[in-house]
Amino acid sequence: MNLLENKIALITGASRGIGRATALMLAKEGADVIFTDFREDDNSKSLEAEITAMGRRCRFFAADASNTEVTMGIADAVQKEFGRLDILINNAGITRDNLLLRMSEADWDLVMNCNLKSVFNYCKAFTPIMLKQRSGSIINISSIVGINGNAGQCNYSSTKAGIIGFTRSLAKEVGSRSIRVNAIAPGFIETPMTQQLGEAALNEWLKAIPMRRPGQADDIARTVVYLASELSTYITGQVLRCDGGLSL
């Protein structure tokens, strides 16, 4: 039997990269999948088609995850169409890297809203559904730079550190209702976002990884499935590093 048979999962920012791999892995393990991204495009259409071809229900919402009103509307639609939500993965995120002295206020606010406010929005909107069910797994995608920091990423690392604090606090609030809240801190993962780095930067990252290879999006997706499934029913408030040893 699949690990997530008959479960309903929602993942934000899922048209590409880690989000896409996770959505496909959830479907392979038996879940019906709801996913969001900023706009509908060929990536979102093809993902919806792939999941549907597996025999799973799939619903896409084109939405700005930082928009509270839109998020509440999605929660209402999910409640009406699916009747419940078992798994929530907050994955939406962007980078606008620069040294602090060169960082604009606009780039600070944009990253803060997309990466951190989106987690607040979706947890605020969907936690009531899980409270009524007395069950659920919330998984927030953080980063090792939220633990260790990284030059040129004051905005990004602040949001990822904020996600860790948010995760631990919410876990304490909802644990008595059998809702688990955990975070994953990926290391250097090969995605369209990291492909923008040059070869020299990539080689520097690889030198720092004990396993001497970058992670793949499926590495994170498998970790999500573990935290979403019955394999981790007594784990909450934790930050699971999936980084090939980079943070050692």
Short mmCIF file of C-alpha atoms in Angstrom, two decimals:
data_model
loop_
_atom_site.label_atom_id
_atom_site.label_comp_id
_atom_site.label_asym_id
_atom_site.label_seq_id
_atom_site.Cartn_x
_atom_site.Cartn_y
_atom_site.Cartn_z
CA MET A 1 0.00 0.00 0.00
CA ASN A 2 1.20 3.51 -0.78
CA LEU A 3 2.29 5.62 2.17
CA LEU A 4 -0.19 8.44 1.50
CA GLU A 5 -3.18 6.53 0.14
CA ASN A 6 -6.41 8.59 0.26
CA LYS A 7 -4.64 11.64 1.71
CA ILE A 8 -5.24 15.19 0.48
CA ALA A 9 -2.10 17.33 0.14
CA LEU A 10 -1.51 20.96 -0.75
CA ILE A 11 1.87 22.37 -1.77
CA THR A 12 2.71 25.98 -2.60
CA GLY A 13 5.15 27.04 -5.32
CA ALA A 14 5.06 23.65 -7.01
CA SER A 15 5.38 24.19 -10.77
CA ARG A 16 9.12 23.56 -10.84
CA GLY A 17 12.12 22.50 -8.79
CA ILE A 18 11.62 21.01 -5.32
CA GLY A 19 7.91 21.78 -5.36
CA ARG A 20 7.29 19.91 -8.60
CA ALA A 21 9.29 16.86 -7.51
CA THR A 22 7.39 16.84 -4.22
CA ALA A 23 3.98 17.09 -5.86
CA LEU A 24 4.81 14.13 -8.12
CA MET A 25 6.17 12.08 -5.21
CA LEU A 26 3.04 12.76 -3.14
CA ALA A 27 0.88 11.57 -6.03
CA LYS A 28 2.99 8.45 -6.54
CA GLU A 29 2.46 7.61 -2.88
CA GLY A 30 -1.30 7.84 -3.26
CA ALA A 31 -2.23 11.42 -2.37
CA ASP A 32 -4.57 13.72 -4.24
CA VAL A 33 -2.64 16.92 -4.86
CA ILE A 34 -3.58 20.59 -4.76
CA PHE A 35 -0.79 22.93 -5.80
CA THR A 36 -0.24 26.61 -6.32
CA ASP A 37 2.14 28.85 -8.19
CA PHE A 38 2.23 32.51 -9.07
CA ARG A 39 0.77 32.02 -12.56
CA GLU A 40 -0.53 29.31 -14.86
CA ASP A 41 2.04 28.34 -17.48
CA ASP A 42 3.32 25.28 -19.35
CA ASN A 43 4.99 23.98 -16.18
CA SER A 44 1.82 24.07 -14.10
CA LYS A 45 -0.26 22.59 -16.93
CA SER A 46 2.16 19.70 -17.48
CA LEU A 47 2.37 18.97 -13.75
CA GLU A 48 -1.42 18.86 -13.46
CA ALA A 49 -1.53 16.50 -16.45
CA GLU A 50 1.13 14.18 -14.99
CA ILE A 51 -0.65 13.88 -11.66
CA THR A 52 -4.03 13.31 -13.30
CA ALA A 53 -2.48 10.60 -15.48
CA MET A 54 -1.56 8.72 -12.29
CA GLY A 55 -5.24 8.49 -11.44
CA ARG A 56 -5.07 11.12 -8.68
CA ARG A 57 -7.26 14.15 -8.29
CA CYS A 58 -5.35 17.36 -8.94
CA ARG A 59 -6.29 21.01 -8.58
CA PHE A 60 -4.12 23.99 -9.50
CA PHE A 61 -4.55 27.53 -8.19
CA ALA A 62 -2.72 30.47 -9.77
CA ALA A 63 -2.07 32.56 -6.69
CA ASP A 64 0.31 34.92 -4.96
CA ALA A 65 1.09 33.04 -1.74
CA SER A 66 1.75 36.32 0.08
CA ASN A 67 -1.80 37.54 -0.54
CA THR A 68 -3.88 36.78 2.55
CA GLU A 69 -7.30 37.30 0.95
CA VAL A 70 -6.47 35.03 -1.99
CA THR A 71 -5.17 32.36 0.39
CA MET A 72 -8.37 32.39 2.42
CA GLY A 73 -10.33 31.98 -0.81
CA ILE A 74 -8.25 28.92 -1.71
CA ALA A 75 -8.94 27.42 1.73
CA ASP A 76 -12.68 27.85 1.18
CA ALA A 77 -12.46 26.24 -2.26
CA VAL A 78 -10.43 23.30 -0.96
CA GLN A 79 -12.87 22.75 1.90
CA LYS A 80 -15.82 22.67 -0.53
CA GLU A 81 -14.16 20.49 -3.18
CA PHE A 82 -12.12 18.07 -1.08
CA GLY A 83 -13.71 18.31 2.37
CA ARG A 84 -10.43 18.04 4.26
CA LEU A 85 -6.68 18.62 4.12
CA ASP A 86 -4.21 16.10 5.54
CA ILE A 87 -0.88 17.53 4.41
CA LEU A 88 0.25 21.13 3.92
CA ILE A 89 3.67 21.86 2.44
CA ASN A 90 4.80 25.49 2.45
CA ASN A 91 7.37 25.55 -0.32
CA ALA A 92 6.88 28.90 -2.12
CA GLY A 93 10.07 30.91 -2.13
CA ILE A 94 12.28 33.28 -4.11
CA THR A 95 15.72 34.84 -3.82
CA ARG A 96 16.86 38.41 -4.41
CA ASP A 97 20.48 38.09 -3.34
CA ASN A 98 22.77 41.04 -2.66
CA LEU A 99 25.09 42.34 0.01
CA LEU A 100 23.15 44.20 2.67
CA LEU A 101 24.61 47.59 1.74
CA ARG A 102 23.37 47.10 -1.82
CA MET A 103 20.06 45.46 -0.97
CA SER A 104 16.97 47.51 -1.76
CA GLU A 105 14.01 47.78 0.57
CA ALA A 106 11.85 46.42 -2.25
CA ASP A 107 13.95 43.24 -2.50
CA TRP A 108 13.86 42.82 1.29
CA ASP A 109 10.07 43.14 1.37
CA LEU A 110 9.51 40.92 -1.67
CA VAL A 111 11.50 38.02 -0.22
CA MET A 112 10.01 38.48 3.25
CA ASN A 113 6.46 38.40 1.90
CA CYS A 114 6.89 35.50 -0.51
CA ASN A 115 8.98 33.26 1.75
CA LEU A 116 7.70 33.99 5.26
CA LYS A 117 4.34 35.70 5.07
CA SER A 118 3.15 32.92 2.78
CA VAL A 119 3.80 30.39 5.55
CA PHE A 120 1.73 32.50 7.95
CA ASN A 121 -1.05 32.81 5.35
CA TYR A 122 -1.38 29.12 4.54
CA CYS A 123 -1.03 27.89 8.12
CA LYS A 124 -3.56 30.49 9.28
CA ALA A 125 -6.01 29.47 6.54
CA PHE A 126 -5.69 25.68 6.75
CA THR A 127 -4.95 24.97 10.42
CA PRO A 128 -8.66 25.38 11.34
CA ILE A 129 -9.51 22.54 8.95
CA MET A 130 -6.92 20.30 10.59
CA LEU A 131 -8.06 21.29 14.07
CA LYS A 132 -11.59 20.09 13.26
CA GLN A 133 -10.16 16.82 11.91
CA ARG A 134 -7.83 16.47 14.90
CA SER A 135 -5.11 15.41 12.48
CA GLY A 136 -2.68 16.79 9.93
CA SER A 137 0.95 17.26 8.97
CA ILE A 138 2.39 20.68 8.14
CA ILE A 139 5.83 20.74 6.51
CA ASN A 140 7.64 24.04 6.00
CA ILE A 141 10.60 24.25 3.62
CA SER A 142 13.39 26.20 5.30
CA SER A 143 17.10 26.07 4.36
CA ILE A 144 20.46 25.49 5.97
CA VAL A 145 21.17 29.19 5.37
CA GLY A 146 18.41 29.81 7.90
CA ILE A 147 20.63 27.96 10.38
CA ASN A 148 24.14 28.98 9.29
CA GLY A 149 23.53 32.24 7.40
CA ASN A 150 25.16 33.11 4.08
CA ALA A 151 26.82 36.28 2.82
CA GLY A 152 24.64 38.10 0.31
CA GLN A 153 21.44 36.50 1.58
CA CYS A 154 20.40 38.53 4.61
CA ASN A 155 16.82 38.68 3.32
CA TYR A 156 16.57 35.02 2.30
CA SER A 157 18.31 33.63 5.40
CA SER A 158 16.12 35.78 7.65
CA THR A 159 12.98 34.28 6.14
CA LYS A 160 14.31 30.75 6.45
CA ALA A 161 15.32 31.30 10.07
CA GLY A 162 11.88 32.80 10.68
CA ILE A 163 10.28 29.65 9.27
CA ILE A 164 12.15 27.56 11.83
CA GLY A 165 10.90 29.69 14.74
CA PHE A 166 7.39 29.68 13.31
CA THR A 167 7.47 25.88 12.92
CA ARG A 168 8.51 25.25 16.51
CA SER A 169 5.96 27.70 17.91
CA LEU A 170 3.05 26.35 15.89
CA ALA A 171 4.00 22.77 16.80
CA LYS A 172 3.50 23.69 20.46
CA GLU A 173 0.14 25.32 19.72
CA VAL A 174 -1.48 22.47 17.80
CA GLY A 175 0.24 19.32 19.04
CA SER A 176 -2.59 18.46 21.41
CA ARG A 177 -4.90 18.08 18.39
CA SER A 178 -2.57 15.53 16.75
CA ILE A 179 -1.30 18.05 14.21
CA ARG A 180 2.42 17.79 13.53
CA VAL A 181 4.49 20.75 12.30
CA ASN A 182 8.02 20.20 11.04
CA ALA A 183 10.55 21.92 8.80
CA ILE A 184 13.06 20.65 6.27
CA ALA A 185 16.34 22.51 5.77
CA PRO A 186 17.70 21.62 2.32
CA GLY A 187 21.34 22.15 1.52
CA PHE A 188 22.64 22.75 -2.00
CA ILE A 189 19.98 21.26 -4.28
CA GLU A 190 20.14 21.23 -8.08
CA THR A 191 17.13 23.29 -9.18
CA PRO A 192 16.48 26.03 -11.76
CA MET A 193 17.26 28.51 -8.97
CA THR A 194 20.76 27.11 -8.26
CA GLN A 195 21.53 26.60 -11.96
CA GLN A 196 22.00 30.36 -12.17
CA LEU A 197 25.29 29.97 -10.26
CA GLY A 198 28.52 29.79 -12.23
CA GLU A 199 30.82 26.77 -12.34
CA ALA A 200 33.26 28.31 -9.84
CA ALA A 201 30.52 28.84 -7.26
CA LEU A 202 29.23 25.30 -7.81
CA ASN A 203 32.69 23.84 -7.24
CA GLU A 204 33.03 25.77 -3.98
CA TRP A 205 29.73 24.34 -2.76
CA LEU A 206 30.76 20.79 -3.69
CA LYS A 207 34.02 21.09 -1.75
CA ALA A 208 32.01 21.87 1.39
CA ILE A 209 29.63 18.89 1.03
CA PRO A 210 30.97 15.70 2.67
CA MET A 211 28.97 13.55 0.22
CA ARG A 212 30.65 15.45 -2.63
CA ARG A 213 27.51 15.88 -4.69
CA PRO A 214 24.64 18.32 -4.84
CA GLY A 215 21.26 17.15 -3.66
CA GLN A 216 18.40 16.43 -6.04
CA ALA A 217 14.85 17.67 -5.76
CA ASP A 218 13.75 14.06 -5.17
CA ASP A 219 15.93 13.94 -2.05
CA ILE A 220 13.77 16.64 -0.52
CA ALA A 221 10.57 15.10 -1.88
CA ARG A 222 11.32 11.78 -0.16
CA THR A 223 11.93 13.64 3.10
CA VAL A 224 8.57 15.37 2.73
CA VAL A 225 6.84 12.02 2.22
CA TYR A 226 8.45 10.70 5.39
CA LEU A 227 7.23 13.65 7.47
CA ALA A 228 3.79 13.53 5.84
CA SER A 229 3.26 9.81 6.41
CA GLU A 230 2.51 7.50 9.32
CA LEU A 231 6.24 6.75 9.52
CA SER A 232 6.75 9.95 11.56
CA THR A 233 3.68 10.13 13.81
CA TYR A 234 5.68 11.08 16.93
CA ILE A 235 7.86 13.73 15.30
CA THR A 236 6.91 17.40 15.61
CA GLY A 237 8.64 20.75 16.01
CA GLN A 238 11.78 19.45 14.34
CA VAL A 239 14.08 20.79 11.64
CA LEU A 240 15.33 17.95 9.48
CA ARG A 241 18.50 18.85 7.59
CA CYS A 242 18.72 17.25 4.16
CA ASP A 243 22.07 18.58 3.01
CA GLY A 244 24.57 15.79 2.40
CA GLY A 245 26.41 16.86 5.54
CA LEU A 246 26.98 20.45 4.38
CA SER A 247 26.04 21.91 7.77
CA LEU A 248 28.36 19.66 9.77
#
